[in-house]
Amino acid sequence: MSQTSDQMELREAEITAHYPMALSMLQGFDHAPRIGKGKEVAQQERSSGVGTRRRFRTTTPGLVTRRTVPTGAVQLMATIEGADDDDALMSPVQATTLNALRRAISIALAVAENYASVSGLGDLKRANLEGALPAARKTEFAELLAAEALITLYVFGNATAYLLSAHQTEVTAEVGEIEEILTDNGQTALHGCLWELDQDIAIHAPDDAHLVATITAFAEALMEKVSLRAQNAPRLAPFTGASWHVEADDFTVQGFTPATKAKTQTLTMTFKKPHEVVGNHIAKYQAMKLAKMLMAYDFDRRLNPFAELGGFIFTFMGDGKPGTGKTTLIQMMAGLINDYCSVAGYAFRYQNLSTDNIDSYQGKSGQNAKAFISNVLDPGVIGFGTIDDIDQLAGKRGDRQSSAGQLEITAVLMESFAGANTVVRGNCTFGMFSNYPENVDDALRQRAGARFLVDGPQTREDYIDILALLMGKNHDIPMGAHELFSAQEIKKAVAASFDSHNRPHEAGLMDVFDRVHSDVGELDTIAKLGTYLKAIQQADERFTGRAIKNITDAVKVRAMDFELPDEWMENPELFLFKTYDEKKAMIEDLRVPITVDMVVQEINRYADSEFRYADKSDEVAIEAMVRDFGRQEEAKKRYLGGER
């Protein structure tokens, strides 16, 4: 798990000091491209130097020239002013866009200046200007300049997308891959990307809506290209290990992580109360705990004490038969988080990734999945992301029935949930739900840190409760000898549910458990527990080291086997508004010791789910083969009968 560092304030004076240079870049500069190719653009004739004042319009009506721009002047301000179907006045959106670009360039230059100061690049620049740069440090100097260029480009793209996000409409634009990525130094890098942006605006932006869409699409494509380059670039630690906050814009630079506006999403779903979720005791209990865990997130530190102490559920999978209550569980958890955030004044964002996000265009499904992940991960909000019917949405590798779009989504989810760049801050959680988890790719399924068996009502009392709940109040039928919802008392029900996992539930795992138990006796030491885990692996080769990590994470969750008191959610001053260290200390006081019973129960719970998935998968495959054999036999009979 990666942790975040303390923020530094990027002072307004540092930003505005770069306004003159930023304005100069927007008005005009010369650039000879080295990587990108000039794009043929149909546009009004423009005289040299016009970008320094209001646009000069040709006196010949309808005169249009063609230009290919491999070299020469870049006049971005004039190009933006021209994106309005020949309106003689600058529109408010154009003015806002130019201000946003000037601001973004200035922020990028200010952050690059901070980086140069802390990395030693500033000293090397001065030595180079004086002709006193040691030969032994030339390689270091070149690497630092390349790092400065990448930082400048990324912060420019990040700030641009952030500042224009409030002005986006439903109009979209496709600008393609950014080519002119130069790494000589920060200023040269900006010249290269602004040269390319100038052409994209001329091609794709005939009006204000397309202007914002084009610049936003360009900024996002720029961030993606630069972040990929940065993965293998040296000298970036002073940038990735720090963060800068711009107070006036509420914009935070946090390494190569996109910043987004902390907006609460208006939810239209029907929320459910906990007592309306009948059965599913462990799943309901863990969902209720997780909703409160999310609220412990500290927006200043950008970290959750639960994520640091262990026991935070970043990803989970809920599986069960159709109609057992998966949607109701989602509605309950989203409702709880929404209510808690309303009391605290936090921004809450809920998003669901559905089959509508599978696109026939190559790469678009993956982009949709990345956008979903980024929106939920936004460190400025409390996020809850769900992937319902994930077996239909994410393709299983090796399955010929999986489309290219489904496989793209699988790759994005795998990288996002447990990839090299995954940062668990503790401000969000992702839930995957399926009626057929055996059809989910094994590696993706194992990225679910917790398993919620959504098995619906089980007991006589459960069925009475759900009948009374769904019947409503428009009847006079007496209740009879039953105390409504008493069986849904969560603590009592959960204790019984956990105790039931002292022994496995699945037949295949029972055999393994009994065999190990007869060989080593009670599983009361680390060595004996490890023996049991190895025996499970021998029975199911998919039970790998990731499974052990998920089990130990679940045990740590059990060590946090408490609900934060309701009054802490109702009165934010008691907990939510305290400092990070105060919240951490309060949580540590509630933590309980880890016991052998907890470990055995969590091993059984996790392994039961894997055996359950394997048994279902095998049974489905066997049934399919039986049907195929049956069809072959019937076809053979008909064929032979026809010959006669």
XYZ file of C-alpha atoms in Angstrom:
644
model
C 0.000 0.000 0.000
C 1.335 3.424 -0.957
C 0.899 6.306 1.412
C 0.572 9.995 0.720
C 2.844 12.745 1.946
C 2.082 16.088 3.545
C 0.963 18.882 1.250
C 2.818 22.096 0.523
C 0.960 25.255 -0.385
C 1.763 26.596 -3.853
C 1.582 30.321 -3.129
C -0.416 32.571 -5.414
C 2.584 34.878 -5.882
C 4.596 31.940 -7.274
C 1.869 31.289 -9.851
C 1.149 34.866 -10.949
C 4.875 35.512 -11.369
C 4.667 33.253 -14.447
C 1.631 35.022 -15.972
C 3.689 37.176 -18.382
C 5.496 34.160 -19.845
C 2.236 32.179 -20.051
C 0.511 35.059 -21.859
C 3.441 35.334 -24.257
C 3.101 31.643 -25.136
C -0.615 32.071 -25.830
C -0.079 35.153 -27.986
C 2.542 33.591 -30.207
C 5.878 31.830 -30.561
C 7.829 29.985 -33.212
C 8.180 26.218 -33.040
C 9.862 23.774 -35.407
C 8.353 20.328 -34.673
C 10.658 17.341 -34.292
C 8.263 14.423 -33.728
C 4.758 15.529 -34.667
C 3.627 16.080 -38.220
C 1.810 19.191 -39.398
C -1.956 18.757 -39.818
C -3.738 20.255 -42.796
C -6.230 22.786 -41.486
C -8.856 24.828 -43.306
C -8.937 28.270 -41.683
C -9.268 31.978 -42.303
C -6.182 33.719 -43.659
C -4.054 35.118 -40.829
C -1.319 37.711 -41.056
C 1.935 37.383 -39.180
C 1.776 38.783 -35.654
C -2.030 38.977 -35.501
C -2.066 36.851 -32.351
C -0.913 39.834 -30.283
C -4.237 41.677 -30.778
C -7.859 41.036 -31.742
C -8.073 38.844 -34.778
C -7.800 40.471 -38.208
C -10.490 39.198 -40.531
C -9.935 38.926 -44.274
C -11.630 41.610 -46.361
C -12.450 39.086 -49.072
C -15.682 37.290 -48.019
C -15.364 33.530 -48.076
C -11.617 33.521 -48.726
C -10.260 30.311 -47.226
C -6.722 29.095 -47.525
C -5.156 25.748 -46.714
C -2.105 25.589 -44.480
C 0.142 22.787 -43.363
C 1.977 23.736 -40.209
C 5.283 21.878 -39.993
C 7.066 25.025 -38.817
C 6.384 28.674 -38.082
C 4.285 30.771 -35.735
C 1.930 29.271 -33.155
C -0.822 31.772 -32.326
C -3.018 29.902 -29.875
C -4.955 32.967 -28.719
C -5.971 33.807 -32.289
C -6.897 30.175 -32.970
C -9.171 30.079 -29.913
C -10.779 33.378 -30.877
C -11.532 31.830 -34.269
C -13.461 28.896 -32.802
C -16.824 30.642 -32.993
C -18.159 30.483 -36.540
C -16.684 33.877 -37.414
C -18.230 35.868 -34.560
C -16.407 39.203 -34.404
C -16.374 39.294 -30.586
C -14.667 36.964 -28.143
C -17.229 34.786 -26.358
C -17.303 34.298 -22.560
C -16.277 30.646 -23.027
C -13.283 31.663 -25.143
C -12.198 34.170 -22.497
C -12.637 31.570 -19.763
C -10.634 29.046 -21.788
C -7.768 31.461 -22.340
C -7.705 32.332 -18.652
C -7.691 28.626 -17.762
C -4.801 27.944 -20.147
C -2.788 30.894 -18.804
C -3.453 29.684 -15.271
C -2.551 26.072 -16.124
C 0.713 27.060 -17.815
C 1.634 29.247 -14.820
C 0.874 26.493 -12.296
C 2.958 24.039 -14.337
C 5.899 26.445 -14.449
C 5.595 27.149 -10.706
C 5.603 23.445 -9.813
C 8.563 22.877 -12.156
C 10.378 25.716 -10.402
C 9.684 24.072 -7.011
C 10.983 20.775 -8.383
C 14.150 22.462 -9.683
C 14.745 23.946 -6.240
C 14.427 20.692 -4.261
C 16.111 18.416 -6.830
C 19.216 20.522 -7.368
C 18.306 21.269 -11.001
C 18.279 25.011 -10.283
C 21.925 24.967 -9.197
C 22.920 22.962 -12.258
C 21.108 25.406 -14.549
C 23.009 28.322 -13.060
C 26.296 26.453 -13.385
C 25.492 25.643 -17.007
C 24.732 29.282 -17.805
C 28.058 30.286 -16.286
C 29.868 27.589 -18.241
C 30.884 25.903 -14.999
C 28.875 22.667 -15.251
C 31.207 19.736 -14.367
C 31.459 17.120 -17.102
C 30.732 14.394 -14.545
C 27.309 15.900 -13.896
C 26.142 16.362 -17.478
C 24.196 13.097 -17.491
C 22.485 14.041 -14.223
C 21.696 17.481 -15.669
C 20.107 15.957 -18.786
C 18.013 13.539 -16.708
C 16.796 16.325 -14.425
C 15.830 18.469 -17.421
C 13.871 15.539 -18.906
C 12.113 15.021 -15.567
C 11.294 18.745 -15.416
C 9.782 18.517 -18.910
C 7.559 15.564 -17.976
C 6.449 17.288 -14.770
C 5.648 20.521 -16.602
C 3.606 18.731 -19.261
C 1.672 16.595 -16.789
C 0.835 19.467 -14.429
C -0.238 21.601 -17.408
C -2.589 18.859 -18.646
C -3.853 18.138 -15.141
C -4.567 21.790 -14.325
C -6.180 22.437 -17.716
C -8.593 19.496 -17.400
C -9.391 20.475 -13.812
C -10.024 24.168 -14.508
C -12.236 23.451 -17.535
C -14.202 20.588 -15.957
C -17.025 22.900 -14.845
C -17.510 24.115 -18.434
C -17.751 20.702 -20.097
C -20.937 19.723 -21.896
C -22.089 16.425 -23.395
C -20.090 17.270 -26.544
C -16.947 15.129 -26.908
C -13.901 15.237 -29.164
C -11.316 12.692 -30.303
C -7.869 14.231 -30.741
C -5.844 11.040 -31.064
C -2.411 10.382 -29.588
C -0.205 13.312 -28.591
C 3.021 13.156 -30.613
C 5.132 16.240 -29.889
C 6.363 15.214 -26.409
C 9.734 16.919 -26.019
C 11.936 16.427 -22.977
C 14.678 19.014 -23.467
C 13.322 21.193 -20.659
C 10.028 22.476 -19.323
C 9.625 25.492 -21.618
C 10.486 23.583 -24.788
C 8.071 20.829 -23.724
C 5.265 23.411 -23.395
C 6.066 24.843 -26.827
C 5.745 21.365 -28.350
C 2.399 20.514 -26.773
C 0.901 23.981 -27.400
C 1.943 23.690 -31.067
C -0.034 20.444 -31.296
C -2.974 21.835 -29.292
C -3.169 24.802 -31.676
C -3.721 22.465 -34.619
C -6.256 20.267 -32.805
C -8.348 23.328 -31.905
C -8.262 24.518 -35.523
C -9.471 21.105 -36.720
C -11.958 20.025 -34.035
C -13.376 23.236 -32.513
C -15.881 25.111 -34.722
C -17.798 26.402 -31.666
C -17.497 26.931 -27.917
C -18.732 23.487 -26.892
C -16.244 21.743 -29.162
C -13.500 24.131 -28.023
C -13.813 23.007 -24.401
C -14.242 19.362 -25.442
C -11.136 19.469 -27.656
C -8.880 21.099 -25.054
C -10.133 18.733 -22.331
C -9.595 15.665 -24.542
C -6.117 16.942 -25.416
C -5.265 17.469 -21.728
C -6.402 13.957 -20.812
C -4.492 12.392 -23.700
C -1.414 14.414 -22.708
C -1.614 13.202 -19.094
C -1.954 9.589 -20.186
C 1.013 9.779 -22.583
C 3.265 11.579 -20.074
C 2.395 9.280 -17.162
C 3.381 6.274 -19.278
C 6.707 7.923 -20.145
C 7.255 8.778 -16.481
C 7.044 5.132 -15.380
C 10.599 4.505 -16.597
C 12.042 7.995 -16.177
C 14.669 8.727 -13.471
C 14.918 11.694 -11.047
C 11.151 12.001 -10.421
C 11.128 11.117 -6.707
C 11.107 14.781 -5.504
C 7.904 15.252 -7.521
C 6.077 11.982 -6.837
C 6.992 12.077 -3.139
C 5.447 15.496 -2.539
C 2.179 17.299 -3.212
C 1.254 20.937 -3.808
C -2.098 22.590 -3.133
C -3.408 25.673 -4.954
C -5.813 27.273 -2.510
C -7.570 29.618 -4.958
C -8.582 26.747 -7.265
C -8.750 23.992 -4.625
C -6.435 22.107 -6.977
C -3.887 19.572 -5.726
C -0.850 18.294 -7.596
C -0.256 14.737 -6.369
C 2.349 13.130 -8.590
C 1.022 11.654 -11.818
C -2.525 11.382 -10.463
C -5.296 13.370 -12.196
C -7.154 15.878 -10.029
C -10.918 16.190 -10.356
C -13.521 18.507 -8.933
C -14.932 17.236 -5.635
C -18.585 17.218 -6.644
C -21.325 15.236 -4.980
C -23.304 13.143 -7.418
C -27.076 13.455 -7.189
C -28.312 9.920 -6.597
C -31.703 8.806 -7.861
C -31.623 5.277 -6.457
C -34.007 4.098 -3.738
C -32.024 3.760 -0.527
C -32.661 0.870 1.859
C -32.379 0.781 5.636
C -30.359 -2.050 7.253
C -33.474 -3.804 8.612
C -34.811 -3.954 5.030
C -31.911 -6.250 4.093
C -33.247 -9.598 5.275
C -30.697 -12.366 5.887
C -27.191 -11.824 4.474
C -26.000 -11.118 8.005
C -22.228 -11.105 7.481
C -22.489 -9.217 4.184
C -24.789 -6.631 5.757
C -22.582 -6.248 8.825
C -19.408 -5.781 6.802
C -21.126 -3.311 4.449
C -22.310 -1.262 7.434
C -18.823 -1.272 8.949
C -17.234 -0.339 5.640
C -19.600 2.623 5.187
C -18.386 4.024 8.522
C -14.748 3.156 7.787
C -14.881 5.348 4.683
C -15.951 8.300 6.808
C -12.704 8.135 8.797
C -10.867 9.396 5.681
C -8.824 12.528 6.345
C -9.058 15.034 3.473
C -6.012 17.006 4.638
C -3.717 13.986 4.947
C -5.519 12.229 2.086
C -5.309 8.958 3.952
C -7.627 6.847 6.094
C -6.363 5.552 9.473
C -7.977 2.191 8.671
C -5.855 1.971 5.498
C -2.727 2.576 7.547
C -3.627 0.313 10.484
C -4.968 -2.505 8.304
C -8.518 -3.720 8.019
C -9.745 -1.427 5.234
C -11.672 -3.180 2.445
C -10.641 -1.635 -0.884
C -12.311 -4.256 -3.074
C -14.903 -6.910 -2.321
C -17.032 -9.402 -4.208
C -20.641 -10.209 -3.418
C -21.979 -13.391 -4.951
C -25.198 -15.320 -4.621
C -28.123 -16.753 -6.508
C -30.480 -14.418 -8.418
C -32.935 -12.654 -6.124
C -30.933 -13.024 -2.898
C -30.493 -9.281 -2.298
C -27.336 -7.991 -4.033
C -29.069 -4.868 -5.349
C -30.676 -4.236 -1.956
C -27.248 -4.478 -0.328
C -25.883 -1.862 -2.762
C -28.851 0.422 -2.047
C -28.322 0.052 1.702
C -24.590 0.796 1.600
C -24.941 3.745 -0.796
C -27.731 5.145 1.374
C -25.655 4.920 4.552
C -22.632 6.634 2.970
C -24.852 9.305 1.411
C -26.461 10.087 4.781
C -23.125 10.187 6.627
C -21.623 12.495 3.988
C -24.645 14.800 4.132
C -24.169 15.238 7.880
C -20.415 15.857 7.561
C -20.668 18.036 4.450
C -18.409 15.715 2.444
C -18.719 15.183 -1.309
C -19.991 11.660 -2.098
C -19.687 10.037 -5.491
C -21.398 6.774 -6.441
C -20.848 5.230 -9.844
C -21.764 1.913 -11.430
C -19.899 0.280 -14.311
C -22.510 -1.470 -16.447
C -22.731 -3.315 -19.747
C -23.503 0.043 -21.406
C -19.786 0.798 -21.040
C -18.802 -2.027 -23.424
C -18.113 -0.364 -26.768
C -17.488 -1.860 -30.199
C -14.702 0.659 -30.922
C -11.250 -0.639 -30.064
C -9.926 0.889 -26.861
C -13.166 2.718 -25.952
C -14.295 0.094 -23.406
C -10.961 0.393 -21.641
C -11.290 4.207 -21.619
C -14.759 3.925 -20.096
C -13.425 1.635 -17.372
C -10.511 3.993 -16.651
C -12.897 6.946 -16.371
C -15.057 4.949 -13.942
C -12.038 4.068 -11.786
C -10.683 7.644 -11.833
C -14.026 9.160 -10.805
C -14.361 6.866 -7.804
C -10.680 7.153 -6.789
C -10.836 10.967 -6.724
C -9.140 11.843 -3.396
C -11.422 14.867 -2.994
C -14.560 12.761 -2.469
C -15.870 9.732 -0.614
C -16.364 7.195 -3.411
C -18.341 3.984 -3.866
C -18.027 2.131 -7.164
C -20.030 -0.950 -8.082
C -19.692 -3.409 -10.933
C -22.945 -5.333 -11.113
C -23.053 -8.582 -13.088
C -19.287 -8.466 -13.488
C -19.318 -11.889 -15.161
C -21.063 -10.247 -18.139
C -18.989 -7.077 -18.095
C -15.405 -8.321 -17.665
C -14.239 -11.040 -20.025
C -12.529 -14.229 -18.927
C -9.130 -14.590 -20.578
C -8.984 -17.641 -22.805
C -12.762 -17.653 -23.248
C -13.486 -17.357 -26.964
C -16.896 -15.874 -26.199
C -15.346 -12.840 -24.492
C -15.324 -9.765 -26.716
C -12.350 -7.438 -27.120
C -14.219 -4.781 -25.137
C -14.804 -7.166 -22.230
C -11.135 -8.145 -22.155
C -10.139 -4.451 -22.139
C -12.304 -3.913 -19.051
C -10.756 -6.964 -17.361
C -7.246 -5.597 -17.945
C -8.137 -2.147 -16.564
C -9.804 -3.552 -13.440
C -6.926 -5.919 -12.705
C -4.362 -3.130 -12.977
C -6.477 -0.678 -10.968
C -7.346 -3.030 -8.101
C -3.883 -4.512 -7.491
C -1.414 -2.979 -9.910
C 2.033 -1.503 -9.403
C 0.603 2.028 -9.240
C -2.424 1.265 -7.070
C -2.655 3.693 -4.147
C -5.140 2.791 -1.402
C -5.998 6.040 0.352
C -9.113 4.721 2.074
C -11.543 7.248 0.608
C -13.315 4.765 -1.648
C -14.248 1.137 -2.118
C -15.221 -1.016 -5.104
C -17.814 -3.797 -4.987
C -18.089 -6.488 -7.651
C -21.358 -8.440 -7.741
C -22.302 -11.542 -9.661
C -24.771 -14.411 -9.763
C -22.113 -16.509 -11.495
C -18.703 -15.654 -9.956
C -17.249 -18.841 -11.404
C -17.417 -17.112 -14.807
C -15.212 -14.224 -13.632
C -11.530 -14.397 -14.566
C -9.642 -16.110 -11.717
C -7.007 -13.385 -11.392
C -9.631 -10.616 -11.306
C -11.775 -12.463 -8.776
C -8.768 -12.927 -6.491
C -8.269 -9.158 -6.500
C -11.396 -8.915 -4.364
C -9.970 -8.513 -0.876
C -13.197 -9.558 0.859
C -15.972 -11.999 -0.019
C -19.617 -11.293 0.801
C -21.853 -14.344 0.378
C -25.242 -12.855 -0.455
C -27.447 -15.848 0.259
C -30.705 -14.050 1.112
C -33.241 -15.177 3.716
C -32.406 -18.530 5.322
C -34.496 -19.118 8.444
C -38.233 -19.253 9.102
C -37.933 -15.872 10.816
C -36.177 -14.416 7.756
C -39.022 -15.482 5.481
C -41.645 -14.016 7.809
C -39.709 -10.744 7.973
C -39.292 -10.423 4.214
C -42.964 -11.266 3.600
C -44.076 -8.592 6.075
C -41.646 -6.084 4.587
C -42.760 -6.599 0.989
C -46.483 -6.765 1.845
C -46.340 -3.204 3.101
C -49.032 -1.667 5.312
C -52.101 -1.733 3.085
C -53.649 -4.810 4.731
C -55.169 -5.970 8.030
C -53.543 -9.412 8.234
C -52.361 -9.994 11.827
C -48.651 -10.629 12.445
C -49.171 -13.672 14.650
C -46.591 -15.137 17.016
C -43.528 -13.319 15.660
C -41.447 -10.339 16.744
C -40.846 -8.452 13.504
C -37.153 -8.014 12.522
C -35.842 -9.395 15.811
C -33.992 -12.075 13.822
C -32.201 -9.280 11.942
C -30.513 -8.026 15.117
C -27.127 -7.706 13.543
C -24.665 -8.509 16.333
C -26.428 -11.698 17.411
C -26.890 -12.877 13.817
C -23.302 -12.089 12.814
C -21.815 -13.907 15.798
C -23.774 -17.021 14.837
C -22.724 -16.655 11.191
C -19.018 -16.357 12.044
C -19.211 -19.327 14.436
C -20.679 -21.438 11.659
C -17.352 -21.091 9.822
C -15.392 -22.920 12.517
C -15.817 -25.772 10.042
C -15.955 -25.463 6.238
C -19.279 -25.538 4.406
C -18.193 -26.956 1.037
C -17.803 -30.741 0.785
C -14.391 -30.641 -0.916
C -12.943 -28.313 1.717
C -14.460 -30.394 4.541
C -12.390 -33.362 3.400
C -9.205 -31.273 3.459
C -10.049 -29.820 6.892
C -10.814 -33.213 8.440
C -7.650 -34.772 7.016
C -5.398 -31.981 8.332
C -7.208 -31.929 11.657
C -6.660 -35.658 12.118
C -2.948 -35.283 11.251
C -1.997 -32.229 13.341
C -4.857 -31.835 15.830
C -6.350 -28.454 16.728
C -5.257 -25.621 14.418
C -3.834 -23.516 17.222
C -0.376 -22.479 15.938
C 0.975 -20.637 12.906
C 2.667 -23.864 11.757
C -0.574 -25.856 11.865
C -2.508 -23.092 10.124
C 0.172 -22.990 7.417
C -0.144 -26.784 7.032
C -3.887 -26.352 6.468
C -3.271 -23.622 3.862
C -0.793 -25.843 1.982
C -3.299 -28.703 1.980
C -5.914 -26.381 0.477
C -3.441 -25.354 -2.220
C -2.796 -28.994 -3.071
C -6.541 -29.496 -3.511
C -6.995 -26.304 -5.542
C -3.950 -24.914 -7.356
C -5.626 -21.511 -7.696
C -5.183 -21.005 -3.958
C -2.039 -18.871 -4.273
C -0.179 -16.254 -2.281
C -2.788 -13.650 -3.208
C -5.388 -15.796 -1.466
C -3.258 -15.766 1.712
C -3.016 -11.967 1.507
C -6.792 -11.654 1.149
C -7.277 -13.946 4.157
C -4.847 -11.980 6.340
C -6.534 -8.727 5.259
C -9.874 -10.213 6.295
C -8.392 -11.195 9.663
C -7.235 -7.611 10.149
C -10.774 -6.495 9.366
C -11.952 -8.831 12.124
C -9.436 -7.172 14.457
C -11.404 -4.032 13.688
C -14.530 -6.009 14.599
C -16.425 -3.012 15.837
C -18.720 -0.437 14.389
C -17.795 3.173 14.871
C -20.465 4.518 17.244
C -23.530 6.012 15.548
C -23.111 9.231 17.510
C -19.719 9.740 15.832
C -21.534 9.846 12.483
C -24.387 11.997 13.775
C -22.130 14.578 15.434
C -19.036 15.134 13.218
C -17.232 17.061 15.959
C -16.879 13.841 17.991
C -14.768 12.060 15.361
C -15.021 13.098 11.708
C -13.667 16.618 12.147
C -10.758 15.619 14.384
C -7.171 15.495 13.112
C -5.771 12.406 11.434
C -3.664 11.447 14.450
C -6.610 11.871 16.834
C -8.828 9.665 14.675
C -6.089 7.054 14.405
C -5.675 6.946 18.194
C -9.441 6.616 18.740
C -9.587 3.691 16.299
C -6.587 1.966 17.900
C -8.377 2.110 21.275
C -11.268 0.107 19.799
C -9.139 -2.531 18.090
C -9.420 -6.097 19.431
C -6.720 -8.823 19.503
C -6.491 -11.367 16.684
C -7.447 -14.896 17.797
C -6.955 -18.371 16.343
C -10.720 -18.674 15.847
C -10.730 -15.545 13.687
C -7.970 -16.924 11.461
C -9.612 -20.359 11.063
C -12.982 -18.793 10.291
C -11.539 -16.449 7.679
C -9.537 -19.263 6.033
C -12.713 -21.332 5.832
C -14.810 -18.419 4.554
C -12.378 -17.570 1.772
C -11.575 -21.157 0.799
C -15.284 -22.059 0.850
C -15.902 -19.345 -1.729
C -13.093 -20.622 -3.999
C -14.305 -24.226 -3.756
C -17.853 -23.025 -4.379
C -16.752 -21.187 -7.526
C -14.675 -24.155 -8.732
C -17.522 -26.621 -8.132
C -19.973 -24.405 -10.011
C -17.528 -23.872 -12.853
C -16.854 -27.600 -13.163
C -20.563 -28.426 -12.974
C -21.405 -25.895 -15.691
C -18.664 -27.348 -17.927
C -19.880 -30.917 -17.301
C -23.493 -29.996 -18.072
C -22.395 -28.319 -21.320
C -20.451 -31.425 -22.343
C -23.416 -33.677 -21.490
C -25.660 -31.538 -23.706
C -23.110 -31.707 -26.521
C -22.841 -35.494 -26.233
C -26.616 -35.771 -26.205
C -26.916 -33.677 -29.361
C -24.227 -35.742 -31.058
C -26.034 -38.997 -30.201
C -29.369 -37.631 -31.404
C -27.776 -36.344 -34.611
C -26.147 -39.752 -35.181
C -29.507 -41.543 -34.716
C -31.236 -39.233 -37.168
C -28.407 -39.545 -39.651
C -28.379 -43.354 -39.505
C -32.172 -43.455 -39.654
C -32.137 -41.313 -42.791
C -29.631 -43.658 -44.468
C -31.996 -46.532 -44.079
